[in-house]
mmCIF file of N, CA and C in Angstrom:
data_model
loop_
_atom_site.group_PDB
_atom_site.id
_atom_site.type_symbol
_atom_site.label_atom_id
_atom_site.label_comp_id
_atom_site.label_asym_id
_atom_site.label_seq_id
_atom_site.Cartn_x
_atom_site.Cartn_y
_atom_site.Cartn_z
ATOM 1 N N ILE A 28 34.926 -10.917 -78.902
ATOM 2 C CA ILE A 28 33.563 -10.880 -78.398
ATOM 3 C C ILE A 28 32.765 -9.822 -79.143
ATOM 4 N N GLU A 29 33.416 -8.706 -79.437
ATOM 5 C CA GLU A 29 32.695 -7.656 -80.155
ATOM 6 C C GLU A 29 32.266 -8.142 -81.535
ATOM 7 N N ARG A 30 33.125 -8.860 -82.222
ATOM 8 C CA ARG A 30 32.780 -9.404 -83.554
ATOM 9 C C ARG A 30 31.627 -10.397 -83.426
ATOM 10 N N LEU A 31 31.643 -11.156 -82.381
ATOM 11 C CA LEU A 31 30.617 -12.168 -82.141
ATOM 12 C C LEU A 31 29.257 -11.541 -81.858
ATOM 13 N N THR A 32 29.260 -10.370 -81.242
ATOM 14 C CA THR A 32 28.005 -9.766 -80.779
ATOM 15 C C THR A 32 27.745 -8.380 -81.367
ATOM 16 N N HIS A 33 28.457 -8.003 -82.402
ATOM 17 C CA HIS A 33 28.318 -6.652 -82.961
ATOM 18 C C HIS A 33 26.904 -6.440 -83.478
ATOM 19 N N GLU A 34 26.358 -5.261 -83.203
ATOM 20 C CA GLU A 34 24.959 -4.980 -83.529
ATOM 21 C C GLU A 34 24.701 -4.767 -85.014
ATOM 22 N N ARG A 35 25.705 -4.407 -85.798
ATOM 23 C CA ARG A 35 25.463 -4.086 -87.206
ATOM 24 C C ARG A 35 25.975 -5.136 -88.188
ATOM 25 N N LEU A 36 26.742 -6.074 -87.745
ATOM 26 C CA LEU A 36 27.265 -7.070 -88.667
ATOM 27 C C LEU A 36 26.196 -8.106 -88.983
ATOM 28 N N THR A 37 26.168 -8.526 -90.221
ATOM 29 C CA THR A 37 25.233 -9.584 -90.587
ATOM 30 C C THR A 37 25.732 -10.901 -90.004
ATOM 31 N N GLU A 38 24.799 -11.751 -89.691
ATOM 32 C CA GLU A 38 25.180 -13.012 -89.080
ATOM 33 C C GLU A 38 25.848 -13.925 -90.091
ATOM 34 N N ASP A 39 26.950 -14.502 -89.686
ATOM 35 C CA ASP A 39 27.671 -15.480 -90.474
ATOM 36 C C ASP A 39 27.373 -16.830 -89.838
ATOM 37 N N ALA A 40 26.666 -17.685 -90.560
ATOM 38 C CA ALA A 40 26.199 -18.950 -89.993
ATOM 39 C C ALA A 40 27.348 -19.825 -89.489
ATOM 40 N N ALA A 41 28.522 -19.700 -90.077
ATOM 41 C CA ALA A 41 29.650 -20.547 -89.680
ATOM 42 C C ALA A 41 30.498 -19.936 -88.568
ATOM 43 N N PHE A 42 30.404 -18.626 -88.354
ATOM 44 C CA PHE A 42 31.317 -17.977 -87.413
ATOM 45 C C PHE A 42 31.123 -18.455 -85.979
ATOM 46 N N LEU A 43 29.914 -18.428 -85.475
ATOM 47 C CA LEU A 43 29.679 -18.802 -84.075
ATOM 48 C C LEU A 43 30.043 -20.263 -83.804
ATOM 49 N N PRO A 44 29.585 -21.231 -84.604
ATOM 50 C CA PRO A 44 29.999 -22.612 -84.335
ATOM 51 C C PRO A 44 31.517 -22.804 -84.402
ATOM 52 N N THR A 45 32.160 -22.130 -85.340
ATOM 53 C CA THR A 45 33.619 -22.224 -85.452
ATOM 54 C C THR A 45 34.292 -21.600 -84.234
ATOM 55 N N PHE A 46 33.801 -20.446 -83.825
ATOM 56 C CA PHE A 46 34.340 -19.786 -82.641
ATOM 57 C C PHE A 46 34.190 -20.668 -81.408
ATOM 58 N N LEU A 47 33.018 -21.242 -81.214
ATOM 59 C CA LEU A 47 32.775 -22.082 -80.039
ATOM 60 C C LEU A 47 33.634 -23.345 -80.047
ATOM 61 N N ALA A 48 33.931 -23.854 -81.215
ATOM 62 C CA ALA A 48 34.782 -25.045 -81.307
ATOM 63 C C ALA A 48 36.251 -24.717 -81.034
ATOM 64 N N ALA A 49 36.657 -23.473 -81.290
ATOM 65 C CA ALA A 49 38.076 -23.130 -81.217
ATOM 66 C C ALA A 49 38.462 -22.178 -80.081
ATOM 67 N N TYR A 50 37.513 -21.613 -79.363
ATOM 68 C CA TYR A 50 37.849 -20.568 -78.387
ATOM 69 C C TYR A 50 38.817 -21.047 -77.318
ATOM 70 N N ARG A 51 38.837 -22.320 -77.007
ATOM 71 C CA ARG A 51 39.681 -22.858 -75.938
ATOM 72 C C ARG A 51 41.178 -22.688 -76.226
ATOM 73 N N TYR A 52 41.517 -22.430 -77.471
ATOM 74 C CA TYR A 52 42.922 -22.224 -77.823
ATOM 75 C C TYR A 52 43.437 -20.855 -77.398
ATOM 76 N N PHE A 53 42.548 -19.910 -77.145
ATOM 77 C CA PHE A 53 43.014 -18.573 -76.799
ATOM 78 C C PHE A 53 42.343 -17.954 -75.580
ATOM 79 N N VAL A 54 41.362 -18.612 -74.993
ATOM 80 C CA VAL A 54 40.710 -18.062 -73.799
ATOM 81 C C VAL A 54 40.059 -19.213 -73.022
ATOM 82 N N THR A 55 39.932 -19.032 -71.709
ATOM 83 C CA THR A 55 39.259 -20.054 -70.899
ATOM 84 C C THR A 55 37.746 -19.869 -70.980
ATOM 85 N N ALA A 56 37.019 -20.893 -70.626
ATOM 86 C CA ALA A 56 35.555 -20.807 -70.612
ATOM 87 C C ALA A 56 35.105 -19.722 -69.635
ATOM 88 N N TYR A 57 35.770 -19.641 -68.498
ATOM 89 C CA TYR A 57 35.422 -18.616 -67.505
ATOM 90 C C TYR A 57 35.607 -17.215 -68.090
ATOM 91 N N ASP A 58 36.723 -16.987 -68.763
ATOM 92 C CA ASP A 58 36.985 -15.662 -69.338
ATOM 93 C C ASP A 58 36.010 -15.334 -70.459
ATOM 94 N N LEU A 59 35.644 -16.324 -71.264
ATOM 95 C CA LEU A 59 34.661 -16.097 -72.321
ATOM 96 C C LEU A 59 33.309 -15.740 -71.719
ATOM 97 N N LEU A 60 32.889 -16.477 -70.717
ATOM 98 C CA LEU A 60 31.619 -16.170 -70.057
ATOM 99 C C LEU A 60 31.661 -14.774 -69.437
ATOM 100 N N ASP A 61 32.763 -14.435 -68.798
ATOM 101 C CA ASP A 61 32.914 -13.102 -68.209
ATOM 102 C C ASP A 61 32.834 -12.018 -69.284
ATOM 103 N N ALA A 62 33.460 -12.233 -70.423
ATOM 104 C CA ALA A 62 33.420 -11.248 -71.513
ATOM 105 C C ALA A 62 32.005 -11.095 -72.064
ATOM 106 N N LEU A 63 31.271 -12.190 -72.174
ATOM 107 C CA LEU A 63 29.888 -12.116 -72.649
ATOM 108 C C LEU A 63 29.008 -11.367 -71.644
ATOM 109 N N ILE A 64 29.227 -11.603 -70.377
ATOM 110 C CA ILE A 64 28.467 -10.888 -69.340
ATOM 111 C C ILE A 64 28.798 -9.397 -69.385
ATOM 112 N N MET A 65 30.063 -9.063 -69.551
ATOM 113 C CA MET A 65 30.446 -7.651 -69.643
ATOM 114 C C MET A 65 29.836 -7.014 -70.885
ATOM 115 N N ARG A 66 29.755 -7.755 -71.966
ATOM 116 C CA ARG A 66 29.153 -7.240 -73.192
ATOM 117 C C ARG A 66 27.654 -7.004 -72.969
ATOM 118 N N TRP A 67 27.007 -7.875 -72.213
ATOM 119 C CA TRP A 67 25.585 -7.722 -71.908
ATOM 120 C C TRP A 67 25.331 -6.398 -71.181
ATOM 121 N N TYR A 68 26.212 -6.065 -70.237
ATOM 122 C CA TYR A 68 26.043 -4.855 -69.418
ATOM 123 C C TYR A 68 26.846 -3.677 -69.967
ATOM 124 N N LEU A 69 26.806 -3.441 -71.283
ATOM 125 C CA LEU A 69 27.563 -2.341 -71.840
ATOM 126 C C LEU A 69 27.030 -1.017 -71.324
ATOM 127 N N PRO A 70 27.916 -0.028 -71.160
ATOM 128 C CA PRO A 70 27.497 1.260 -70.591
ATOM 129 C C PRO A 70 26.546 2.013 -71.505
ATOM 130 N N ARG A 71 25.600 2.681 -70.898
ATOM 131 C CA ARG A 71 24.610 3.466 -71.649
ATOM 132 C C ARG A 71 25.122 4.891 -71.855
ATOM 133 N N PRO A 72 24.645 5.544 -72.910
ATOM 134 C CA PRO A 72 25.049 6.927 -73.132
ATOM 135 C C PRO A 72 24.497 7.843 -72.037
ATOM 136 N N ARG A 73 25.214 8.893 -71.752
ATOM 137 C CA ARG A 73 24.796 9.824 -70.688
ATOM 138 C C ARG A 73 23.691 10.772 -71.143
ATOM 139 N N GLN A 74 23.628 11.067 -72.429
ATOM 140 C CA GLN A 74 22.621 11.995 -72.932
ATOM 141 C C GLN A 74 21.254 11.314 -72.933
ATOM 142 N N ALA A 75 20.315 11.890 -72.242
ATOM 143 C CA ALA A 75 18.974 11.309 -72.119
ATOM 144 C C ALA A 75 18.264 11.214 -73.462
ATOM 145 N N ASN A 76 18.519 12.145 -74.383
ATOM 146 C CA ASN A 76 17.811 12.137 -75.659
ATOM 147 C C ASN A 76 18.283 11.014 -76.587
ATOM 148 N N PHE A 77 19.417 10.405 -76.309
ATOM 149 C CA PHE A 77 19.916 9.300 -77.133
ATOM 150 C C PHE A 77 19.506 7.932 -76.588
ATOM 151 N N THR A 78 18.957 7.870 -75.409
ATOM 152 C CA THR A 78 18.709 6.601 -74.742
ATOM 153 C C THR A 78 17.782 5.677 -75.521
ATOM 154 N N ASP A 79 16.622 6.164 -75.982
ATOM 155 C CA ASP A 79 15.684 5.296 -76.700
ATOM 156 C C ASP A 79 16.259 4.820 -78.023
ATOM 157 N N GLN A 80 16.856 5.736 -78.750
ATOM 158 C CA GLN A 80 17.451 5.365 -80.031
ATOM 159 C C GLN A 80 18.616 4.397 -79.826
ATOM 160 N N TRP A 81 19.444 4.648 -78.839
ATOM 161 C CA TRP A 81 20.577 3.780 -78.539
ATOM 162 C C TRP A 81 20.106 2.387 -78.147
ATOM 163 N N ARG A 82 19.068 2.352 -77.339
ATOM 164 C CA ARG A 82 18.529 1.060 -76.887
ATOM 165 C C ARG A 82 18.030 0.244 -78.064
ATOM 166 N N GLU A 83 17.336 0.888 -78.975
ATOM 167 C CA GLU A 83 16.762 0.207 -80.129
ATOM 168 C C GLU A 83 17.819 -0.246 -81.129
ATOM 169 N N LYS A 84 18.793 0.611 -81.384
ATOM 170 C CA LYS A 84 19.784 0.342 -82.433
ATOM 171 C C LYS A 84 21.008 -0.422 -81.949
ATOM 172 N N LYS A 85 21.323 -0.351 -80.665
ATOM 173 C CA LYS A 85 22.550 -0.956 -80.178
ATOM 174 C C LYS A 85 22.320 -1.975 -79.068
ATOM 175 N N GLU A 86 21.672 -1.568 -77.987
ATOM 176 C CA GLU A 86 21.559 -2.436 -76.814
ATOM 177 C C GLU A 86 20.773 -3.715 -77.105
ATOM 178 N N ILE A 87 19.602 -3.591 -77.685
ATOM 179 C CA ILE A 87 18.767 -4.776 -77.932
ATOM 180 C C ILE A 87 19.431 -5.750 -78.911
ATOM 181 N N PRO A 88 19.967 -5.289 -80.061
ATOM 182 C CA PRO A 88 20.639 -6.240 -80.952
ATOM 183 C C PRO A 88 21.848 -6.936 -80.313
ATOM 184 N N ILE A 89 22.615 -6.197 -79.517
ATOM 185 C CA ILE A 89 23.773 -6.814 -78.856
ATOM 186 C C ILE A 89 23.306 -7.862 -77.858
ATOM 187 N N LYS A 90 22.286 -7.545 -77.077
ATOM 188 C CA LYS A 90 21.790 -8.516 -76.093
ATOM 189 C C LYS A 90 21.221 -9.761 -76.774
ATOM 190 N N LYS A 91 20.573 -9.596 -77.922
ATOM 191 C CA LYS A 91 20.074 -10.763 -78.663
ATOM 192 C C LYS A 91 21.227 -11.647 -79.115
ATOM 193 N N ARG A 92 22.305 -11.027 -79.562
ATOM 194 C CA ARG A 92 23.455 -11.807 -80.023
ATOM 195 C C ARG A 92 24.185 -12.488 -78.867
ATOM 196 N N VAL A 93 24.268 -11.813 -77.729
ATOM 197 C CA VAL A 93 24.872 -12.442 -76.547
ATOM 198 C C VAL A 93 24.044 -13.653 -76.144
ATOM 199 N N MET A 94 22.724 -13.504 -76.111
ATOM 200 C CA MET A 94 21.854 -14.634 -75.751
ATOM 201 C C MET A 94 21.974 -15.767 -76.768
ATOM 202 N N GLY A 95 22.060 -15.423 -78.051
ATOM 203 C CA GLY A 95 22.234 -16.450 -79.075
ATOM 204 C C GLY A 95 23.531 -17.207 -78.901
ATOM 205 N N ALA A 96 24.599 -16.489 -78.589
ATOM 206 C CA ALA A 96 25.898 -17.137 -78.371
ATOM 207 C C ALA A 96 25.851 -18.040 -77.143
ATOM 208 N N LEU A 97 25.275 -17.540 -76.057
ATOM 209 C CA LEU A 97 25.161 -18.361 -74.848
ATOM 210 C C LEU A 97 24.291 -19.591 -75.080
ATOM 211 N N THR A 98 23.201 -19.419 -75.788
ATOM 212 C CA THR A 98 22.303 -20.544 -76.061
ATOM 213 C C THR A 98 23.018 -21.627 -76.853
ATOM 214 N N GLN A 99 23.686 -21.246 -77.928
ATOM 215 C CA GLN A 99 24.407 -22.250 -78.723
ATOM 216 C C GLN A 99 25.544 -22.877 -77.940
ATOM 217 N N TRP A 100 26.244 -22.091 -77.143
ATOM 218 C CA TRP A 100 27.340 -22.608 -76.335
ATOM 219 C C TRP A 100 26.833 -23.658 -75.353
ATOM 220 N N ILE A 101 25.745 -23.362 -74.682
ATOM 221 C CA ILE A 101 25.185 -24.307 -73.706
ATOM 222 C C ILE A 101 24.656 -25.557 -74.406
ATOM 223 N N GLU A 102 23.967 -25.382 -75.536
ATOM 224 C CA GLU A 102 23.415 -26.531 -76.256
ATOM 225 C C GLU A 102 24.499 -27.453 -76.817
ATOM 226 N N ARG A 103 25.582 -26.877 -77.326
ATOM 227 C CA ARG A 103 26.612 -27.685 -77.989
ATOM 228 C C ARG A 103 27.732 -28.120 -77.068
ATOM 229 N N TYR A 104 28.063 -27.328 -76.072
ATOM 230 C CA TYR A 104 29.210 -27.597 -75.210
ATOM 231 C C TYR A 104 28.825 -27.481 -73.741
ATOM 232 N N TYR A 105 27.745 -28.151 -73.369
ATOM 233 C CA TYR A 105 27.250 -28.059 -72.005
ATOM 234 C C TYR A 105 28.282 -28.494 -70.970
ATOM 235 N N ALA A 106 29.229 -29.341 -71.368
ATOM 236 C CA ALA A 106 30.266 -29.801 -70.425
ATOM 237 C C ALA A 106 31.167 -28.656 -69.963
ATOM 238 N N ASP A 107 31.215 -27.571 -70.719
ATOM 239 C CA ASP A 107 31.999 -26.404 -70.310
ATOM 240 C C ASP A 107 31.436 -25.765 -69.043
ATOM 241 N N PHE A 108 30.192 -26.079 -68.712
ATOM 242 C CA PHE A 108 29.527 -25.456 -67.565
ATOM 243 C C PHE A 108 29.404 -26.383 -66.364
ATOM 244 N N VAL A 109 29.955 -27.550 -66.462
ATOM 245 C CA VAL A 109 29.849 -28.515 -65.358
ATOM 246 C C VAL A 109 30.934 -28.287 -64.349
#
């Protein structure tokens, strides 16, 4: 999940579709969804002076990638959610 949603890695156009096609071999849909939700709610730093910078450099990019993964998953494999 971290590789899928890492804030600094460049997007690999083939990685997400390949991951979504193959994830069932090593994790259930429920566990994948749970991991994505946990990634969405990653813990914030305790130091107040790092909060804005952390949000800009880490939190927002990770949340965009989680949403992108969920969007593609729902669009391509909607039966996983039935």
